[in-house]
PDB file of C-alpha atoms in Angstrom:
ATOM      1  CA  MET A   1      -0.189   0.165  -0.226  1.00 63.00           C
ATOM      2  CA  ALA A   2       1.567   3.303  -1.146  1.00 83.00           C
ATOM      3  CA  GLY A   3       2.172   6.361   1.479  1.00 94.00           C
ATOM      4  CA  PHE A   4       1.159   9.577   1.280  1.00 96.00           C
ATOM      5  CA  ARG A   5       4.198  11.105   0.280  1.00 96.00           C
ATOM      6  CA  ALA A   6       4.049   8.236  -2.853  1.00 97.00           C
ATOM      7  CA  LEU A   7       0.783   9.201  -3.667  1.00 98.00           C
ATOM      8  CA  ALA A   8       1.799  12.609  -3.416  1.00 98.00           C
ATOM      9  CA  ARG A   9       3.999  12.397  -6.210  1.00 98.00           C
ATOM     10  CA  GLU A  10       1.520  10.985  -7.979  1.00 98.00           C
ATOM     11  CA  VAL A  11      -0.490  13.607  -7.811  1.00 98.00           C
ATOM     12  CA  ARG A  12       2.240  15.785  -8.970  1.00 98.00           C
ATOM     13  CA  ASN A  13       3.444  13.804 -12.162  1.00 98.00           C
ATOM     14  CA  PRO A  14       2.106  14.991 -15.296  1.00 97.00           C
ATOM     15  CA  ARG A  15       2.412  11.841 -16.968  1.00 98.00           C
ATOM     16  CA  ASN A  16      -0.947  10.607 -15.138  1.00 98.00           C
ATOM     17  CA  THR A  17      -4.387  10.773 -16.168  1.00 97.00           C
ATOM     18  CA  ILE A  18      -5.875  13.365 -14.013  1.00 97.00           C
ATOM     19  CA  ALA A  19      -8.892  11.054 -12.891  1.00 96.00           C
ATOM     20  CA  LEU A  20      -5.649   9.101 -11.638  1.00 97.00           C
ATOM     21  CA  ARG A  21      -4.285  12.275 -10.105  1.00 98.00           C
ATOM     22  CA  ARG A  22      -7.786  12.807  -8.094  1.00 98.00           C
ATOM     23  CA  THR A  23      -7.621   9.562  -6.734  1.00 97.00           C
ATOM     24  CA  CYS A  24      -4.317   9.704  -5.293  1.00 98.00           C
ATOM     25  CA  LEU A  25      -5.592  13.003  -3.424  1.00 98.00           C
ATOM     26  CA  ARG A  26      -8.900  10.976  -1.988  1.00 97.00           C
ATOM     27  CA  LYS A  27      -6.088   8.188  -1.250  1.00 97.00           C
ATOM     28  CA  CYS A  28      -4.059  10.638   0.511  1.00 97.00           C
ATOM     29  CA  LEU A  29      -6.891  11.485   2.514  1.00 96.00           C
ATOM     30  CA  GLU A  30      -6.695   7.733   4.064  1.00 94.00           C
ATOM     31  CA  ARG A  31      -3.360   8.822   5.378  1.00 95.00           C
ATOM     32  CA  PHE A  32      -4.191  11.870   6.841  1.00 96.00           C
ATOM     33  CA  ALA A  33      -7.362  13.701   7.382  1.00 96.00           C
ATOM     34  CA  PRO A  34      -7.498  15.920  10.352  1.00 96.00           C
ATOM     35  CA  TYR A  35     -11.776  16.165   9.988  1.00 96.00           C
ATOM     36  CA  GLY A  36     -12.123  13.342   8.514  1.00 93.00           C
ATOM     37  CA  HIS A  37     -11.844  12.022   5.279  1.00 94.00           C
ATOM     38  CA  ARG A  38     -14.870  13.765   3.725  1.00 95.00           C
ATOM     39  CA  ALA A  39     -14.824  16.887   5.834  1.00 96.00           C
ATOM     40  CA  THR A  40     -11.279  17.221   4.700  1.00 97.00           C
ATOM     41  CA  TRP A  41     -12.297  16.339   0.884  1.00 98.00           C
ATOM     42  CA  GLN A  42     -15.106  19.426   0.828  1.00 97.00           C
ATOM     43  CA  HIS A  43     -12.632  22.023   2.342  1.00 97.00           C
ATOM     44  CA  LEU A  44      -9.640  21.149   0.163  1.00 98.00           C
ATOM     45  CA  CYS A  45     -12.356  21.567  -2.688  1.00 97.00           C
ATOM     46  CA  SER A  46     -13.619  24.753  -1.171  1.00 96.00           C
ATOM     47  CA  ARG A  47     -10.373  25.818  -0.336  1.00 96.00           C
ATOM     48  CA  ALA A  48      -9.091  24.988  -4.007  1.00 97.00           C
ATOM     49  CA  GLY A  49     -11.979  26.277  -6.602  1.00 97.00           C
ATOM     50  CA  ILE A  50     -13.002  22.360  -7.277  1.00 97.00           C
ATOM     51  CA  ALA A  51     -16.035  20.972  -6.997  1.00 96.00           C
ATOM     52  CA  PRO A  52     -16.411  17.962  -5.118  1.00 95.00           C
ATOM     53  CA  ASP A  53     -17.547  15.761  -7.676  1.00 95.00           C
ATOM     54  CA  ASP A  54     -15.675  17.129 -10.172  1.00 95.00           C
ATOM     55  CA  ARG A  55     -13.976  13.924 -12.118  1.00 93.00           C
ATOM     56  CA  ALA A  56     -11.660  16.003 -14.274  1.00 94.00           C
ATOM     57  CA  PRO A  57     -10.604  19.433 -12.618  1.00 96.00           C
ATOM     58  CA  ASP A  58      -7.523  21.542 -13.682  1.00 97.00           C
ATOM     59  CA  PRO A  59      -4.510  19.464 -12.230  1.00 97.00           C
ATOM     60  CA  GLU A  60      -3.146  23.010 -10.850  1.00 97.00           C
ATOM     61  CA  LEU A  61      -6.047  23.471  -8.455  1.00 98.00           C
ATOM     62  CA  LEU A  62      -5.338  19.768  -7.194  1.00 97.00           C
ATOM     63  CA  VAL A  63      -1.728  20.778  -6.369  1.00 98.00           C
ATOM     64  CA  CYS A  64      -2.788  23.685  -5.154  1.00 98.00           C
ATOM     65  CA  ALA A  65      -5.044  21.069  -2.554  1.00 98.00           C
ATOM     66  CA  LEU A  66      -2.591  18.699  -2.569  1.00 98.00           C
ATOM     67  CA  ALA A  67      -0.054  21.792  -1.188  1.00 98.00           C
ATOM     68  CA  GLU A  68      -2.397  22.509   1.660  1.00 98.00           C
ATOM     69  CA  LEU A  69      -2.640  18.642   3.101  1.00 98.00           C
ATOM     70  CA  GLU A  70       1.016  18.334   2.643  1.00 98.00           C
ATOM     71  CA  GLU A  71       1.191  21.541   5.236  1.00 98.00           C
ATOM     72  CA  ALA A  72      -0.911  20.609   7.709  1.00 97.00           C
ATOM     73  CA  ARG A  73       1.361  17.316   7.896  1.00 97.00           C
ATOM     74  CA  GLU A  74       4.272  18.756   8.457  1.00 97.00           C
ATOM     75  CA  VAL A  75       2.985  21.338  11.449  1.00 96.00           C
ATOM     76  CA  TRP A  76       1.288  17.789  12.953  1.00 94.00           C
ATOM     77  CA  LEU A  77       4.299  15.658  12.199  1.00 93.00           C
ATOM     78  CA  ALA A  78       6.320  17.607  14.107  1.00 93.00           C
ATOM     79  CA  TYR A  79       3.605  17.936  17.340  1.00 90.00           C
ATOM     80  CA  GLU A  80       3.548  14.324  16.742  1.00 88.00           C
ATOM     81  CA  ALA A  81       7.615  14.218  16.968  1.00 87.00           C
ATOM     82  CA  GLU A  82       7.575  17.037  20.219  1.00 87.00           C
ATOM     83  CA  PHE A  83       4.724  15.376  21.583  1.00 80.00           C
ATOM     84  CA  ALA A  84       7.041  11.598  21.787  1.00 76.00           C
ATOM     85  CA  GLY A  85      10.268  13.435  22.834  1.00 78.00           C
ATOM     86  CA  ARG A  86       8.028  14.965  25.487  1.00 75.00           C
ATOM     87  CA  ARG A  87       6.687  11.370  26.747  1.00 64.00           C
ATOM     88  CA  ARG A  88      10.126   9.802  26.599  1.00 71.00           C
ATOM     89  CA  SER A  89      11.241  12.380  29.016  1.00 71.00           C
ATOM     90  CA  GLU A  90       7.990  12.200  31.505  1.00 66.00           C
ATOM     91  CA  LYS A  91       8.978   8.350  31.676  1.00 69.00           C
ATOM     92  CA  HIS A  92      11.934   8.986  32.529  1.00 61.00           C
ATOM     93  CA  ASP A  93      11.419  11.268  35.449  1.00 65.00           C
ATOM     94  CA  GLY A  94       8.217   8.751  36.503  1.00 71.00           C
ATOM     95  CA  ILE A  95       5.429  10.826  34.667  1.00 64.00           C
ATOM     96  CA  ARG A  96       3.429   8.004  34.100  1.00 63.00           C
ATOM     97  CA  GLN A  97       0.136   9.408  34.637  1.00 62.00           C
ATOM     98  CA  PRO A  98      -1.855  10.584  31.384  1.00 58.00           C
ATOM     99  CA  SER A  99      -2.852  13.899  30.289  1.00 63.00           C
ATOM    100  CA  ALA A 100      -5.704  15.081  28.865  1.00 64.00           C
ATOM    101  CA  VAL A 101      -3.315  15.788  25.946  1.00 67.00           C
ATOM    102  CA  ASP A 102      -2.269  12.625  25.747  1.00 68.00           C
ATOM    103  CA  ASP A 103      -5.678  10.955  25.979  1.00 73.00           C
ATOM    104  CA  TRP A 104      -6.109  13.429  22.790  1.00 75.00           C
ATOM    105  CA  HIS A 105      -3.179  12.246  20.851  1.00 70.00           C
ATOM    106  CA  ARG A 106      -4.148   8.274  21.257  1.00 74.00           C
ATOM    107  CA  ASN A 107      -7.334   8.620  19.757  1.00 75.00           C
ATOM    108  CA  THR A 108      -5.967  11.076  17.161  1.00 76.00           C
ATOM    109  CA  TRP A 109      -2.933   9.020  16.332  1.00 68.00           C
ATOM    110  CA  GLY A 110      -2.094   8.350  12.117  1.00 73.00           C
ATOM    111  CA  GLY A 111      -3.859  12.368  11.745  1.00 84.00           C
ATOM    112  CA  CYS A 112      -7.016  11.395  11.049  1.00 86.00           C
ATOM    113  CA  ASP A 113     -10.318  12.847  13.267  1.00 89.00           C
ATOM    114  CA  ILE A 114      -7.413  14.884  14.850  1.00 92.00           C
ATOM    115  CA  VAL A 115     -10.177  18.457  14.089  1.00 94.00           C
ATOM    116  CA  PRO A 116     -13.418  16.547  13.296  1.00 94.00           C
ATOM    117  CA  CYS A 117     -16.236  18.218  11.737  1.00 96.00           C
ATOM    118  CA  ALA A 118     -20.035  17.402  13.063  1.00 95.00           C
ATOM    119  CA  SER A 119     -21.047  17.720   9.454  1.00 94.00           C
ATOM    120  CA  PRO A 120     -19.135  17.209   6.024  1.00 92.00           C
ATOM    121  CA  GLY A 121     -20.472  20.545   4.654  1.00 93.00           C
ATOM    122  CA  VAL A 122     -19.317  22.965   7.816  1.00 96.00           C
ATOM    123  CA  GLN A 123     -15.684  23.350   8.326  1.00 95.00           C
ATOM    124  CA  PRO A 124     -13.685  25.975   9.736  1.00 97.00           C
ATOM    125  CA  ASP A 125     -12.726  29.042   6.939  1.00 95.00           C
ATOM    126  CA  ALA A 126      -8.781  28.873   7.832  1.00 97.00           C
ATOM    127  CA  ARG A 127      -6.026  26.971   6.231  1.00 97.00           C
ATOM    128  CA  LEU A 128      -5.902  23.234   7.532  1.00 98.00           C
ATOM    129  CA  ALA A 129      -2.312  24.096   9.095  1.00 98.00           C
ATOM    130  CA  ASP A 130      -3.965  27.055  10.851  1.00 98.00           C
ATOM    131  CA  VAL A 131      -6.317  25.479  12.264  1.00 98.00           C
ATOM    132  CA  LEU A 132      -4.113  22.471  13.888  1.00 97.00           C
ATOM    133  CA  ARG A 133      -1.694  24.250  14.773  1.00 97.00           C
ATOM    134  CA  ARG A 134      -5.057  26.616  16.366  1.00 97.00           C
ATOM    135  CA  VAL A 135      -6.126  23.284  18.521  1.00 95.00           C
ATOM    136  CA  ILE A 136      -2.386  22.015  19.770  1.00 93.00           C
ATOM    137  CA  ALA A 137      -1.992  25.534  21.069  1.00 95.00           C
ATOM    138  CA  ALA A 138      -5.202  25.269  22.975  1.00 95.00           C
ATOM    139  CA  MET A 139      -4.297  22.154  23.973  1.00 91.00           C
ATOM    140  CA  GLU A 140      -1.352  23.124  26.122  1.00 88.00           C
ATOM    141  CA  SER A 141      -2.885  26.061  27.364  1.00 93.00           C
ATOM    142  CA  ALA A 142      -5.721  26.410  30.118  1.00 94.00           C
ATOM    143  CA  PRO A 143      -9.492  25.639  29.368  1.00 95.00           C
ATOM    144  CA  GLN A 144     -11.032  28.745  27.907  1.00 97.00           C
ATOM    145  CA  ASP A 145     -14.808  29.622  27.463  1.00 97.00           C
ATOM    146  CA  ALA A 146     -14.433  29.753  22.880  1.00 97.00           C
ATOM    147  CA  CYS A 147     -13.605  27.317  20.413  1.00 98.00           C
ATOM    148  CA  PRO A 148      -9.815  27.210  19.552  1.00 98.00           C
ATOM    149  CA  VAL A 149     -10.350  28.182  16.100  1.00 98.00           C
ATOM    150  CA  CYS A 150     -12.482  30.608  15.278  1.00 97.00           C
ATOM    151  CA  SER A 151     -12.631  32.084  19.108  1.00 97.00           C
ATOM    152  CA  GLN A 152     -16.906  32.183  19.020  1.00 96.00           C
ATOM    153  CA  GLU A 153     -18.405  31.179  22.349  1.00 95.00           C
ATOM    154  CA  ARG A 154     -21.696  29.732  20.435  1.00 94.00           C
ATOM    155  CA  ILE A 155     -21.156  25.962  21.310  1.00 96.00           C
ATOM    156  CA  GLU A 156     -23.209  23.278  21.649  1.00 96.00           C
ATOM    157  CA  TRP A 157     -23.617  19.959  23.418  1.00 96.00           C
ATOM    158  CA  ARG A 158     -24.168  17.317  20.708  1.00 95.00           C
ATOM    159  CA  THR A 159     -25.329  13.463  21.405  1.00 92.00           C
ATOM    160  CA  ASP A 160     -25.748  12.648  17.448  1.00 91.00           C
ATOM    161  CA  LEU A 161     -21.395  12.832  16.108  1.00 92.00           C
ATOM    162  CA  GLU A 162     -21.070   9.764  13.884  1.00 85.00           C
ATOM    163  CA  ARG A 163     -17.339   9.043  14.866  1.00 79.00           C
ATOM    164  CA  TYR A 164     -15.420   9.518  18.041  1.00 78.00           C
ATOM    165  CA  PRO A 165     -16.294  11.072  19.935  1.00 84.00           C
ATOM    166  CA  LEU A 166     -19.959   9.903  19.459  1.00 89.00           C
ATOM    167  CA  GLU A 167     -20.901  13.023  21.819  1.00 93.00           C
ATOM    168  CA  GLY A 168     -19.169  16.176  22.927  1.00 95.00           C
ATOM    169  CA  PRO A 169     -19.381  20.177  22.024  1.00 96.00           C
ATOM    170  CA  VAL A 170     -19.826  21.342  18.866  1.00 97.00           C
ATOM    171  CA  CYS A 171     -18.630  25.186  17.358  1.00 97.00           C
ATOM    172  CA  THR A 172     -21.832  26.497  15.815  1.00 96.00           C
ATOM    173  CA  ASP A 173     -19.820  28.596  14.220  1.00 97.00           C
ATOM    174  CA  CYS A 174     -16.987  26.344  12.103  1.00 97.00           C
ATOM    175  CA  GLY A 175     -18.030  23.092  12.798  1.00 97.00           C
ATOM    176  CA  ILE A 176     -15.696  21.117  14.739  1.00 97.00           C
ATOM    177  CA  VAL A 177     -16.061  19.065  17.790  1.00 96.00           C
ATOM    178  CA  VAL A 178     -14.499  21.398  20.366  1.00 96.00           C
ATOM    179  CA  PRO A 179     -11.783  19.031  22.603  1.00 93.00           C
ATOM    180  CA  GLN A 180     -13.335  19.028  25.478  1.00 93.00           C
ATOM    181  CA  SER A 181     -10.189  19.439  27.775  1.00 92.00           C
ATOM    182  CA  VAL A 182      -9.531  22.587  25.779  1.00 95.00           C
ATOM    183  CA  LEU A 183     -13.490  24.731  27.369  1.00 96.00           C
ATOM    184  CA  THR A 184     -13.675  25.517  30.889  1.00 97.00           C
ATOM    185  CA  PRO A 185     -16.170  23.898  33.321  1.00 96.00           C
ATOM    186  CA  ALA A 186     -18.201  27.052  32.488  1.00 96.00           C
ATOM    187  CA  ALA A 187     -18.332  26.616  29.232  1.00 97.00           C
ATOM    188  CA  LEU A 188     -19.116  23.091  28.858  1.00 96.00           C
ATOM    189  CA  SER A 189     -22.022  23.896  31.213  1.00 96.00           C
ATOM    190  CA  ALA A 190     -23.274  26.515  28.734  1.00 95.00           C
ATOM    191  CA  ALA A 191     -23.271  24.400  26.081  1.00 95.00           C
ATOM    192  CA  ARG A 192     -25.532  21.709  27.834  1.00 94.00           C
ATOM    193  CA  ARG A 193     -27.501  24.485  28.891  1.00 92.00           C
ATOM    194  CA  TYR A 194     -27.846  25.401  25.020  1.00 82.00           C
ATOM    195  CA  ALA A 195     -28.572  22.608  23.393  1.00 79.00           C
ATOM    196  CA  PHE A 196     -31.417  21.762  25.911  1.00 76.00           C
ATOM    197  CA  ALA A 197     -33.113  25.312  24.994  1.00 74.00           C
ATOM    198  CA  ARG A 198     -32.966  24.797  21.569  1.00 70.00           C
ATOM    199  CA  ARG A 199     -34.115  20.865  21.808  1.00 65.00           C
ATOM    200  CA  TYR A 200     -36.994  22.829  24.123  1.00 62.00           C
ATOM    201  CA  ALA A 201     -37.492  25.763  21.942  1.00 61.00           C
ATOM    202  CA  ALA A 202     -38.706  22.876  19.040  1.00 58.00           C
ATOM    203  CA  VAL A 203     -40.735  21.081  21.153  1.00 47.00           C
TER     204      VAL A 203
END
């Protein structure tokens, strides 16, 4: 099975048919898809100006989409290397108890669903690399009251998520499932109240 870098080379290879280059880009998302496969594809297409169902897009647009994905992957690989080094140091010092960052990292190992989106059709507007930097910074900082990606406080507790986590706080602005550990207890309580109020209003 080809790895991410091999597939990226095929996306850039002008000797390949456009259909093959598009297929290779989709397969890159099987190795690295920060929002989940469908949401990441929708995001890349939107940013690059590609219709998601276009079977023969402009090759230059495919390469633009790939470049954004590669930039985000470099951010993630650097974080994983730093994380692994920190954990080795902690274990050497006798710190074995996992933290919230450890739990989050364990569930995002490999680079898929790092920042899952509740709906494939709603993702942050920012570049993938910028979103990852913001979430990583939030995981390593004190909890806040707002979404770490878009800074909005309109967060709703959802119990109908399709993938892990099956329930959790979702930003109603940018659509990400916000890691619980980056939010204050007050923000989590507000998210539950907001969800209850919306359900009550719909009755």
